[in-house]
Amino acid sequence: MDNRERQLAGIRNGWWLVRAGPRALAAAVTLALTPAAVLAADAVPSSLYARILEVREQSRFVPDKALTQLLKLQAEAVDAPPATQAELLTQLTMANMRAGHSDAALAAADQLIAYGQSLRDNAIIAKGQMVKSFVLFDRADVKAAHQLSFDAEKTAANSSNLALRSQIAVAVGDTYAAQGNFPAALVKLQNGVDMARQVNDDPVILVGALNELVGLYTQMKDYDKASAALEELLTETEKLRSPGRMAAAKITEYGLAIDSGQPKRALRALLQSLDLERKLGAERMMGVTLVNLSDSYLKEHDYPRAAQYATESLRSTQLTNDKSVEATARVNLGQAYLGMGRVAEGKKQYEAGMARYEQENNKPDLQSALREYGEALERSGDLGGAVSAYHRERKLSNELFEKQRRQAVLELQEKYETEKKQRQIQLLSQENQVKGAEIDNRRLQQRVWWLLALVFALASVVVGLLYRKVRHANAQLEVKNLELKAQSTLDPLTSLYNRRHFQDFMRDSLHAGLPVLDKRTLHGDDIVGALFLLDVDHFKHINDRHGHAAGDAVLRMIAENLRVVLRETDMIVRWGGEEFLAFLPALPRHGVDEVARRILAGISSQVIRYQDQELSVNVSVGFSPFPLAPAGAPLPWERAVNLVDMALYLAKAHGRNRAYGLRGFHNFQHTSMEQIEQDLEGAWRAGFVDLSVVFGSEQEQRLAELNNVVPLKRAPEPAKTTPH
């Protein structure tokens, strides 16, 4: 289940908030400011306070009607007790936000915080900080929203109000989950659930906390615990006899079902939720449920039904001004149109949806949408558009990888600095001990000369022990450094080298003048190096249909097969996602195509047994000799990899399960590397580059020759060479 699907399921953000961000916000909206959270300020609630609480539940599902009633109650609240005025401001904030009036919601939240500060009431201030964080999140100011949830926790730290502390604990837990810190998130959410079980006068708090705990377990792939928490959630929700709460619980059930590979259960939960929402007239909830339904039918390739539900979702989200759900509905509608052959309409809707992801800086969802966009365009026959979408996705993927790499470096640096400071503290402590021993020795020398020999003996023992301790500490440090080096070099899933190791290897090899740049390869000799870049065909379909564990098994199979097909001296790299790169430092020039053929045949011949099912996959490959030297000047290895990547995209665009190889360049004085990199296929057709194709099977080769689909030079039959 990808990021966009998880958001649609409501696992991270609840049914009314879809964009990426802290589940804390949605959780707090579900839980926030229930009667027990404010009754502590008024021993006996006024009739006005009771009427506000009656409107509160309506606000969750039909906010426009609730807002009208709350505005009528404002005049009566002028002289009301503090808890009543605070609750009115709280509900005005939430109703305005749910109705799409962001500025009015933010003003009400600020007024609530100012009111609490004027009374020096930390409970009211904390509530104000919480609801303001909801509004900031709705305005896509995620960083500020995160910070306010942490501020609310500090403000309410000493409060005796158990209900409020439970709500804030869940909110902070969801914020940690949004930041990827799952251990801290789990501690906070479990604490929030434990406290909610002790709030006997308001079961809504427990329902909201359990909802978020199910979502976190689902994110962590702990489906057994998620199912147990969901069972308790459904039981507690049933006790409330609230159609709106049950609809929200069914959305959570959908999220767990779709993530754990239960599509029928997921569809049933969605339809049950939609029926409840329509009876309530809960337009905002319906927008999300409808877009989830369209996504479910897209997976079944039922494009007319997917388009129907996406169109209904668009109408609903435009009524509620929910831009994030509208963006996802447009992406789904675009994919359905492309599947139905309505290419121009499909592209228009797809681009409109992705524009919103770009506005929100939601790069993970944008990357997923671009990949699906390219596949949909390819199926519809728009190969040029597909290649363009793949290039956009590749560029974004590289940006995300670079960001992750920088974060990893910073984390390693921070860990190194921490260990360094600890070692310095230990050394200072040892130095102080030695100095203390020396002072004692001087005193002993002055007082008792006859104990001098004994003191020196004791000092020697102490120094020896200290020396052994330091040596032992240094040995442990060396072991840890070796472990860290191994972790930073190998991919944990496949035990292949990772991308960073390959980059370091190429940089160091070029700097040291190692055989990577053997001059024989620049003058047409028979021995060359080679680069191979391969990508698993339709890998997303395996994850969608069989789950991520099956996808991991496929990646491990490919890694083992590459170890068999290639030599021990060849470098095999997990390049990222479902991509692998192989660098062969030396092989006969006429054997490059044969290696590509072995890779294709070796992987496609493997069968993986997974949960009583047999899976098989194909790969697409791009390759070239290395180094590439147009006009006699070798290209940097980065540009060579980029050209191989473009050859890989040609292999995908022309049918998959094949390899495209770049042999060399012609008439280079009439073109430039920049022009070739912009359009490799166009450069080949213009005669500037020489490409070869290796098919995954003889049947595909004969079919291509018969139909003249790929008029490229066929790879030569394998020569009798040393086994590779």
XYZ file of C-alpha atoms in Angstrom:
724
model
C 0.000 0.000 0.000
C 1.659 3.245 -1.139
C 1.598 6.638 0.623
C -1.400 7.955 -1.306
C -3.468 4.829 -0.598
C -2.568 4.961 3.084
C -3.650 8.570 3.299
C -6.912 7.782 1.522
C -7.560 4.950 3.934
C -7.446 7.503 6.709
C -4.752 5.577 8.554
C -2.583 8.627 8.986
C -5.006 11.498 8.976
C -8.542 10.391 9.735
C -11.401 10.663 7.255
C -11.487 14.442 6.968
C -7.778 15.122 6.339
C -6.023 13.364 3.478
C -2.798 15.192 2.755
C 0.490 13.942 4.178
C 1.074 15.145 7.694
C 0.724 14.246 11.341
C -1.901 11.745 12.286
C -1.829 13.730 15.510
C -4.002 16.343 13.893
C -6.683 13.957 12.782
C -6.509 12.073 16.043
C -7.002 15.204 18.023
C -9.896 16.229 15.784
C -11.490 12.886 16.542
C -10.808 13.148 20.247
C -10.602 16.798 20.932
C -12.361 18.587 23.684
C -14.983 16.133 24.773
C -17.157 16.896 27.796
C -14.714 15.411 30.297
C -11.982 17.633 28.893
C -13.644 20.793 30.154
C -16.196 19.845 32.828
C -13.477 19.997 35.453
C -13.685 23.797 35.228
C -17.446 23.849 35.935
C -18.820 21.401 38.451
C -22.330 21.692 36.952
C -22.540 22.521 33.220
C -24.915 25.312 32.245
C -27.758 24.726 29.804
C -25.775 26.733 27.247
C -22.780 24.458 27.756
C -24.988 21.393 27.273
C -26.352 22.803 24.011
C -22.800 23.444 22.757
C -21.928 19.805 23.431
C -25.009 18.674 21.505
C -23.785 20.651 18.480
C -20.259 19.253 18.860
C -21.081 15.786 17.500
C -23.029 17.260 14.585
C -19.988 19.393 13.742
C -17.899 16.327 12.997
C -20.136 15.207 10.140
C -22.218 18.196 8.920
C -20.089 21.225 9.919
C -22.084 23.823 7.955
C -25.250 23.157 9.957
C -23.316 23.028 13.219
C -21.606 26.355 12.447
C -24.969 28.068 11.960
C -26.142 26.874 15.378
C -22.885 27.842 17.113
C -23.039 31.395 15.743
C -26.557 31.733 17.212
C -25.207 30.692 20.636
C -22.399 33.290 20.646
C -24.561 36.107 22.021
C -25.555 33.999 25.044
C -21.932 33.183 25.948
C -20.796 36.741 26.806
C -21.223 36.274 30.588
C -20.893 32.474 30.635
C -18.335 30.651 32.840
C -14.797 30.172 31.424
C -15.284 26.496 30.523
C -18.415 27.331 28.526
C -16.733 30.173 26.618
C -13.676 27.989 25.957
C -15.824 25.152 24.633
C -17.738 27.526 22.341
C -14.476 28.889 20.876
C -13.194 25.349 20.462
C -16.237 24.204 18.532
C -16.245 27.385 16.418
C -12.631 26.607 15.452
C -13.402 23.022 14.511
C -16.648 23.780 12.638
C -15.035 26.601 10.624
C -12.086 24.384 9.710
C -14.290 21.456 8.666
C -16.484 23.794 6.635
C -13.431 25.129 4.775
C -13.278 28.574 6.471
C -9.585 28.432 7.337
C -9.053 32.100 8.265
C -12.059 32.160 10.597
C -10.889 28.918 12.218
C -7.402 30.308 12.832
C -8.834 33.509 14.354
C -11.036 31.503 16.744
C -8.073 29.323 17.804
C -5.911 32.387 18.534
C -8.792 33.904 20.518
C -9.029 30.691 22.574
C -5.301 30.748 23.390
C -5.449 34.430 24.344
C -8.488 33.751 26.567
C -6.633 30.967 28.405
C -3.574 33.196 28.862
C -5.731 35.976 30.316
C -7.080 33.481 32.887
C -3.668 31.787 33.349
C -5.475 28.503 32.732
C -3.034 26.000 31.195
C -5.809 23.538 30.291
C -7.555 26.121 28.084
C -4.220 27.222 26.590
C -3.317 23.609 25.758
C -6.711 23.072 24.062
C -6.169 26.231 22.062
C -2.717 25.101 20.963
C -4.129 21.735 19.921
C -6.995 23.052 17.794
C -4.710 25.670 16.251
C -2.383 22.867 15.183
C -5.348 21.267 13.377
C -5.978 24.484 11.477
C -2.302 24.943 10.587
C -2.197 21.415 9.255
C -5.321 22.083 7.184
C -3.435 25.069 5.714
C -0.493 22.740 4.839
C 1.799 24.360 7.446
C 2.912 20.946 8.715
C 6.079 22.010 10.551
C 4.280 24.602 12.668
C 1.458 22.127 13.340
C 3.949 19.551 14.645
C 5.554 22.091 16.953
C 2.207 23.184 18.408
C 1.293 19.593 19.302
C 4.548 19.333 21.289
C 3.851 22.729 22.909
C 0.393 21.531 23.971
C 1.968 18.500 25.674
C 4.327 20.729 27.686
C 1.524 23.126 28.629
C -0.729 20.321 29.927
C 2.071 18.344 31.608
C 0.972 19.188 35.174
C -2.759 19.117 34.503
C -4.954 16.816 36.574
C -7.361 16.517 33.644
C -6.788 12.908 32.557
C -9.020 13.206 29.476
C -7.065 16.171 28.116
C -3.714 14.493 28.765
C -4.912 11.349 26.953
C -5.926 13.373 23.901
C -2.631 15.241 23.777
C -0.610 12.015 24.255
C -2.359 10.545 21.196
C -1.789 13.772 19.245
C 1.949 13.777 20.038
C 2.188 10.065 19.221
C 0.696 10.683 15.812
C 3.121 13.558 15.256
C 6.043 11.219 15.987
C 4.547 8.686 13.545
C 4.318 11.349 10.832
C 8.033 12.067 11.383
C 8.865 8.354 11.031
C 9.764 7.849 14.713
C 7.575 4.778 15.267
C 9.037 3.626 18.651
C 8.299 7.014 20.264
C 4.897 7.119 18.564
C 3.935 3.700 19.925
C 4.827 4.667 23.506
C 2.715 7.846 23.317
C -0.290 6.138 21.712
C -0.284 3.250 24.184
C -0.124 5.756 27.065
C -2.994 7.675 25.498
C -5.117 4.507 25.221
C -4.327 3.496 28.821
C -5.399 6.915 30.125
C -8.520 6.891 27.920
C -9.638 3.603 29.494
C -9.698 5.409 32.859
C -12.024 8.183 31.590
C -15.346 6.541 32.377
C -17.648 9.493 31.626
C -16.657 9.914 27.964
C -16.127 6.736 25.853
C -15.459 8.866 22.748
C -11.901 9.442 23.976
C -11.152 5.706 23.996
C -12.672 5.269 20.513
C -10.491 8.013 19.070
C -7.319 6.706 20.751
C -7.938 3.130 19.543
C -8.534 4.444 16.021
C -5.055 5.970 15.943
C -3.422 2.910 17.536
C -4.854 0.712 14.759
C -3.423 3.138 12.213
C 0.059 3.053 13.760
C 0.166 -0.752 13.976
C -0.882 -0.851 10.304
C 1.954 1.508 9.338
C 4.376 -0.706 11.270
C 3.049 -3.819 9.407
C 2.134 -5.416 12.760
C -1.196 -6.700 11.433
C -1.970 -9.047 14.356
C -1.880 -6.223 16.904
C -3.696 -3.914 14.485
C -6.501 -6.499 14.130
C -6.803 -6.894 17.910
C -6.995 -3.122 18.388
C -9.539 -2.861 15.539
C -11.781 -5.455 17.186
C -11.802 -3.413 20.399
C -12.397 -0.216 18.384
C -15.466 -1.679 16.628
C -16.852 -2.994 19.934
C -16.469 0.380 21.679
C -17.852 2.266 18.658
C -20.938 0.042 18.596
C -21.669 1.114 22.184
C -21.805 4.785 21.116
C -24.682 4.135 18.666
C -23.255 6.887 16.456
C -23.485 6.323 12.672
C -20.746 8.902 12.075
C -18.331 7.243 14.511
C -19.048 3.823 12.971
C -18.393 5.236 9.498
C -15.001 6.509 10.670
C -14.214 3.105 12.243
C -15.080 1.384 8.951
C -12.633 3.668 7.138
C -9.960 2.517 9.602
C -10.954 -1.109 8.934
C -10.566 -0.401 5.198
C -7.056 0.923 5.751
C -5.974 -2.199 7.630
C -7.631 -4.531 5.100
C -6.094 -2.902 2.017
C -2.636 -2.785 3.601
C -2.743 -6.429 4.731
C -3.914 -7.753 1.343
C -7.671 -8.259 1.975
C -9.287 -6.393 -0.965
C -12.777 -7.900 -0.552
C -12.953 -6.940 3.113
C -11.630 -3.477 2.250
C -14.323 -2.918 -0.406
C -17.060 -4.152 1.954
C -15.921 -1.738 4.683
C -15.869 1.164 2.203
C -19.402 0.486 0.983
C -20.678 0.201 4.567
C -19.026 3.507 5.447
C -20.457 5.235 2.349
C -23.967 4.089 3.221
C -23.668 5.537 6.750
C -22.177 8.794 5.454
C -24.958 9.330 2.926
C -27.580 8.853 5.614
C -25.778 11.461 7.720
C -25.226 13.859 4.822
C -21.537 13.950 5.818
C -20.207 15.447 2.599
C -16.545 15.702 3.667
C -16.412 12.054 4.731
C -18.124 11.006 1.504
C -15.441 12.738 -0.574
C -12.705 10.546 0.905
C -14.720 7.329 0.827
C -15.674 7.864 -2.823
C -12.059 8.444 -3.844
C -11.050 5.272 -1.948
C -13.717 3.359 -3.893
C -12.395 4.691 -7.185
C -8.913 3.560 -6.174
C -10.218 0.044 -5.355
C -11.855 -0.306 -8.771
C -8.698 0.970 -10.497
C -6.856 -1.989 -8.986
C -9.479 -4.266 -10.554
C -9.087 -2.427 -13.926
C -12.800 -1.565 -13.808
C -12.199 1.874 -15.332
C -15.837 2.989 -15.891
C -16.703 2.369 -12.239
C -13.472 3.978 -11.071
C -14.282 7.067 -13.173
C -17.820 7.172 -11.764
C -16.680 7.213 -8.133
C -13.828 9.652 -8.836
C -16.284 12.042 -10.510
C -18.657 11.790 -7.547
C -15.738 12.483 -5.214
C -14.797 15.578 -7.238
C -18.298 16.995 -6.856
C -18.250 16.292 -3.128
C -14.776 17.760 -2.464
C -15.542 20.896 -4.462
C -18.569 21.473 -2.223
C -16.386 21.149 0.909
C -13.324 22.914 -0.593
C -11.140 19.918 0.343
C -8.224 20.494 -2.053
C -6.142 17.475 -1.020
C -8.894 14.917 -1.591
C -9.811 16.735 -4.799
C -6.233 16.293 -6.039
C -6.326 12.546 -5.407
C -9.747 12.272 -7.055
C -8.365 13.991 -10.165
C -5.385 11.601 -10.296
C -7.731 8.606 -10.037
C -10.081 10.071 -12.663
C -7.135 10.694 -14.986
C -5.960 7.101 -14.590
C -9.494 5.810 -15.306
C -9.784 7.984 -18.437
C -6.427 6.739 -19.706
C -7.557 3.171 -19.132
C -10.717 3.915 -21.167
C -8.685 5.391 -24.045
C -9.653 9.030 -23.342
C -6.027 10.120 -23.361
C -6.377 13.920 -23.590
C -8.927 14.070 -20.744
C -6.903 11.643 -18.665
C -3.708 13.667 -18.994
C -5.533 16.883 -18.095
C -6.978 15.416 -14.872
C -3.684 13.714 -13.923
C -1.669 16.920 -14.310
C -4.235 18.929 -12.304
C -4.036 16.453 -9.408
C -0.238 16.322 -9.393
C -0.095 20.136 -9.404
C -1.716 20.079 -5.942
C 0.866 17.543 -4.682
C 3.609 19.889 -5.901
C 1.930 22.839 -4.142
C 1.896 20.870 -0.873
C 5.523 19.742 -1.466
C 4.203 16.190 -1.077
C 7.084 14.488 -2.907
C 6.428 10.833 -1.912
C 2.855 10.985 -3.266
C 4.003 12.897 -6.359
C 6.649 10.252 -7.077
C 4.072 7.449 -6.772
C 1.610 9.342 -9.001
C 4.283 9.952 -11.679
C 5.209 6.283 -11.822
C 1.537 5.271 -12.192
C 1.124 8.056 -14.775
C 3.945 6.690 -16.913
C 2.563 3.157 -16.781
C -0.949 4.360 -17.692
C 0.371 6.422 -20.636
C 2.419 3.459 -21.816
C -0.658 1.209 -21.765
C -2.620 3.820 -23.723
C 0.091 3.985 -26.424
C 1.501 7.443 -25.585
C 5.140 6.298 -25.398
C 6.537 9.839 -25.571
C 4.391 10.955 -22.641
C 5.312 7.798 -20.737
C 9.055 8.419 -21.153
C 8.556 12.044 -20.040
C 6.679 10.899 -16.910
C 9.369 8.315 -16.160
C 12.062 10.998 -16.431
C 10.146 13.282 -14.044
C 9.771 10.395 -11.601
C 13.480 9.540 -11.921
C 14.496 13.136 -11.196
C 12.254 13.247 -8.114
C 13.527 9.848 -6.980
C 17.112 11.112 -7.167
C 16.171 14.198 -5.141
C 14.564 12.052 -2.423
C 17.552 9.694 -2.402
C 19.965 12.603 -2.024
C 17.889 13.997 0.843
C 17.904 10.614 2.591
C 21.640 10.297 2.005
C 22.311 13.704 3.574
C 20.104 12.788 6.532
C 21.982 9.510 7.006
C 25.323 11.325 6.899
C 24.109 13.841 9.484
C 22.885 11.054 11.748
C 26.192 9.200 11.473
C 28.098 12.415 12.136
C 25.965 13.151 15.180
C 26.500 9.636 16.479
C 30.236 9.952 15.916
C 30.366 13.289 17.760
C 28.413 11.831 20.677
C 30.769 8.867 20.973
C 33.738 11.200 20.665
C 32.478 13.348 23.554
C 31.890 10.244 25.641
C 35.444 9.082 25.002
C 36.759 12.522 25.946
C 34.782 12.436 29.184
C 36.183 8.995 29.966
C 39.731 10.183 29.283
C 39.257 13.255 31.476
C 37.927 11.042 34.232
C 40.946 8.778 33.894
C 43.276 11.773 33.939
C 41.622 13.051 37.120
C 42.058 9.657 38.704
C 45.743 9.623 37.778
C 46.245 13.164 39.096
C 44.512 12.235 42.335
C 46.785 9.254 42.696
C 49.843 11.458 42.122
C 48.718 13.935 44.794
C 48.170 11.107 47.235
C 51.626 9.807 46.394
C 53.225 13.162 47.192
C 51.460 13.353 50.520
C 52.457 9.835 51.341
C 56.058 10.616 50.404
C 56.060 13.620 52.722
C 54.454 11.770 55.609
C 55.730 8.227 55.445
C 58.903 7.523 53.490
C 58.933 3.896 54.348
C 55.649 3.382 52.420
C 57.162 4.779 49.224
C 57.839 1.418 47.617
C 54.324 0.200 48.337
C 52.811 3.389 46.881
C 54.795 3.003 43.646
C 53.668 -0.601 43.372
C 50.028 0.379 43.797
C 50.420 3.183 41.275
C 51.865 0.724 38.747
C 48.888 -1.584 39.226
C 46.465 1.304 38.744
C 48.252 2.507 35.594
C 48.296 -1.021 34.211
C 44.594 -1.441 34.819
C 43.884 1.911 33.227
C 46.020 1.007 30.227
C 44.197 -2.297 29.788
C 40.864 -0.509 30.080
C 41.834 2.046 27.441
C 43.125 -0.671 25.115
C 39.920 -2.653 25.562
C 37.836 0.459 24.858
C 39.845 1.168 21.690
C 39.350 -2.416 20.514
C 35.602 -2.147 21.041
C 35.570 1.167 19.193
C 37.395 -0.400 16.239
C 34.834 -3.232 16.105
C 31.969 -0.707 16.137
C 33.612 1.294 13.357
C 33.911 -1.858 11.221
C 30.237 -2.665 11.859
C 29.193 0.861 10.883
C 31.297 0.663 7.728
C 29.626 -2.622 6.732
C 26.163 -1.184 7.410
C 26.910 1.869 5.281
C 28.215 -0.324 2.425
C 25.634 -3.112 2.069
C 21.916 -3.088 1.337
C 20.164 -4.808 4.303
C 17.552 -6.669 2.190
C 19.730 -8.195 -0.556
C 23.237 -7.998 1.010
C 24.419 -6.386 -2.230
C 26.481 -3.216 -2.321
C 24.397 -0.057 -1.969
C 24.354 3.012 -4.176
C 26.605 5.057 -1.899
C 29.334 2.373 -1.976
C 29.312 2.329 -5.783
C 29.572 6.113 -5.936
C 32.514 6.066 -3.503
C 34.154 3.217 -5.436
C 33.926 5.017 -8.767
C 35.161 8.295 -7.290
C 38.119 6.619 -5.527
C 38.965 4.438 -8.534
C 39.024 7.373 -10.914
C 41.127 9.406 -8.491
C 43.639 6.574 -8.012
C 43.785 5.687 -11.725
C 42.690 2.065 -11.187
C 41.683 -0.262 -14.091
C 38.230 1.314 -14.280
C 39.824 3.617 -16.881
C 41.938 0.984 -18.640
C 43.253 2.780 -21.762
C 42.597 -0.303 -23.879
C 38.879 0.493 -23.714
C 39.478 3.904 -25.316
C 41.195 2.539 -28.424
C 38.780 -0.196 -29.483
C 40.690 -3.164 -27.971
C 38.800 -6.412 -27.337
C 38.742 -6.075 -23.540
C 36.272 -3.491 -22.191
C 34.361 -2.648 -19.030
C 30.562 -2.593 -18.979
C 27.613 -1.124 -17.064
C 24.248 -2.887 -16.745
C 21.171 -1.230 -15.164
C 18.057 -3.387 -14.714
C 14.551 -2.712 -13.390
C 11.880 -5.267 -12.401
C 8.914 -5.190 -14.800
C 5.496 -4.469 -13.195
C 6.971 -4.638 -9.680
C 4.200 -2.446 -8.240
C 1.619 -5.030 -9.369
C 3.382 -7.682 -7.268
C 3.278 -5.445 -4.168
C -0.384 -4.550 -4.770
C -1.528 -8.114 -5.390
C 0.661 -10.168 -3.041
C 1.994 -7.646 -0.511
C 5.392 -6.111 0.186
C 6.774 -9.361 1.630
C 6.361 -10.984 -1.791
C 8.096 -7.988 -3.383
C 11.016 -8.427 -0.968
C 11.262 -12.118 -1.912
C 11.446 -11.143 -5.605
C 14.260 -8.675 -4.937
C 16.241 -11.284 -2.965
C 15.770 -13.806 -5.801
C 17.115 -11.335 -8.358
C 20.123 -10.569 -6.162
C 20.967 -14.290 -5.812
C 20.500 -14.854 -9.549
C 22.848 -11.979 -10.410
C 25.485 -13.514 -8.139
C 25.182 -16.749 -10.152
C 25.136 -15.131 -13.603
C 28.007 -12.706 -12.955
C 31.530 -13.231 -11.669
C 32.897 -12.670 -8.177
C 35.033 -9.844 -9.553
C 31.957 -7.991 -10.870
C 30.306 -5.386 -8.640
C 26.531 -5.837 -8.135
C 24.641 -2.915 -6.583
C 21.120 -2.419 -5.192
C 20.627 0.889 -7.027
C 17.337 1.792 -5.372
C 13.789 0.395 -5.124
C 13.485 -2.379 -7.715
C 16.589 -1.305 -9.657
C 19.986 -3.083 -9.738
C 23.285 -1.989 -11.294
C 26.189 -4.222 -12.296
C 29.699 -2.999 -13.118
C 31.936 -5.457 -14.956
C 35.535 -4.219 -14.993
C 36.768 -6.400 -17.866
C 35.180 -8.692 -20.469
C 35.467 -9.290 -24.238
C 33.736 -6.588 -26.260
C 31.710 -9.154 -28.216
C 30.500 -10.698 -24.924
C 28.611 -7.630 -23.633
C 25.349 -8.590 -25.367
C 25.741 -12.163 -24.140
C 25.858 -10.966 -20.519
C 22.604 -9.046 -21.087
C 21.038 -12.193 -22.561
C 22.130 -14.238 -19.515
C 20.664 -11.704 -17.102
C 17.301 -11.702 -18.913
C 17.124 -15.498 -19.235
C 18.441 -16.210 -15.744
C 15.851 -14.048 -13.974
C 12.847 -14.943 -16.142
C 13.553 -18.667 -15.642
C 13.273 -18.454 -11.851
C 10.044 -19.306 -9.999
C 9.420 -18.038 -6.461
C 7.093 -19.946 -4.185
C 5.236 -17.544 -1.900
C 2.203 -18.517 0.217
C 1.228 -21.495 -2.011
C 1.633 -19.350 -5.131
C 4.300 -19.381 -7.819
C 5.637 -16.000 -8.910
C 7.907 -15.204 -11.829
C 9.186 -11.870 -13.069
C 11.014 -10.323 -15.992
C 13.387 -7.383 -16.050
C 14.240 -4.641 -18.511
C 17.935 -3.800 -18.988
C 19.975 -0.898 -20.263
C 23.728 -1.440 -20.854
C 26.864 -0.095 -22.511
C 30.636 -0.565 -22.559
C 32.529 1.561 -20.041
C 34.027 4.026 -20.340
C 32.108 5.625 -23.223
C 34.367 7.893 -25.248
C 32.682 10.033 -27.919
C 35.315 11.830 -29.983
C 38.010 10.020 -27.960
C 37.208 11.796 -24.670
C 35.807 9.484 -21.933
C 32.539 10.555 -20.357
C 32.275 10.901 -16.556
C 30.792 7.749 -15.052
C 27.687 9.661 -13.918
C 26.799 10.571 -17.497
C 27.490 7.030 -18.633
C 25.027 5.711 -16.011
C 22.483 8.311 -17.160
C 22.772 7.070 -20.768
C 22.349 3.474 -19.611
C 19.289 4.615 -17.626
C 17.834 6.140 -20.811
C 18.461 2.871 -22.648
C 16.582 1.100 -19.827
C 13.608 3.411 -20.325
C 13.634 2.592 -24.052
C 13.523 -1.114 -23.160
C 10.475 -0.480 -20.965
C 8.761 1.763 -23.508
C 9.233 -0.831 -26.291
C 7.726 -3.815 -24.491
C 9.872 -4.800 -21.440
C 11.671 -8.156 -20.933
C 14.495 -6.971 -23.173
C 17.803 -5.150 -23.038
C 18.901 -2.078 -25.007
C 22.631 -1.535 -25.357
C 24.530 1.596 -26.399
C 27.507 0.434 -28.491
C 29.080 3.753 -29.451
C 28.725 7.101 -31.254
C 28.861 8.211 -34.916
C 29.245 11.641 -36.503
C 29.651 13.143 -33.073
C 30.962 16.376 -34.589
C 27.425 17.108 -35.833
C 25.705 16.753 -32.460
C 26.419 17.101 -28.731
C 26.114 14.943 -25.643
C 23.387 17.238 -24.295
C 21.220 16.592 -27.381
C 21.785 12.857 -27.149
C 20.865 12.844 -23.448
C 17.642 14.735 -24.132
C 16.386 12.170 -26.683
C 18.400 8.944 -26.989
C 15.938 7.289 -29.361
C 15.909 10.363 -31.612
C 19.719 10.385 -31.641
C 19.743 6.733 -32.695
C 17.269 7.373 -35.501
C 19.426 10.309 -36.673
C 22.447 7.980 -36.830
C 24.453 9.549 -33.994
C 24.424 6.507 -31.704
C 24.619 2.766 -32.296
C 22.087 0.691 -30.290
C 21.584 -3.059 -30.024
C 18.662 -5.011 -28.598
C 18.650 -8.338 -26.768
C 15.252 -10.004 -26.315
C 14.225 -11.991 -23.279
C 13.027 -14.899 -25.410
C 13.453 -16.215 -28.939
C 9.666 -15.933 -29.405
C 9.784 -12.184 -28.751
C 12.773 -11.862 -31.081
C 10.964 -13.612 -33.940
C 7.787 -11.606 -33.327
C 9.725 -8.311 -33.341
C 11.484 -9.235 -36.586
C 8.212 -10.330 -38.174
C 6.383 -7.102 -37.275
C 9.466 -4.880 -37.664
C 8.548 -3.304 -34.306
C 12.069 -2.614 -33.094
C 14.314 -1.962 -36.079
C 17.496 -2.111 -34.068
C 20.566 -4.160 -34.684
C 20.102 -7.636 -33.209
C 22.703 -8.763 -30.723
C 25.123 -11.365 -32.111
C 24.807 -14.992 -31.073
C 26.954 -15.836 -28.036
C 30.573 -16.552 -28.771
C 32.518 -19.319 -27.133
C 34.244 -17.459 -24.371
C 35.219 -18.041 -20.808
C 31.992 -18.581 -18.773
C 30.826 -15.305 -17.233
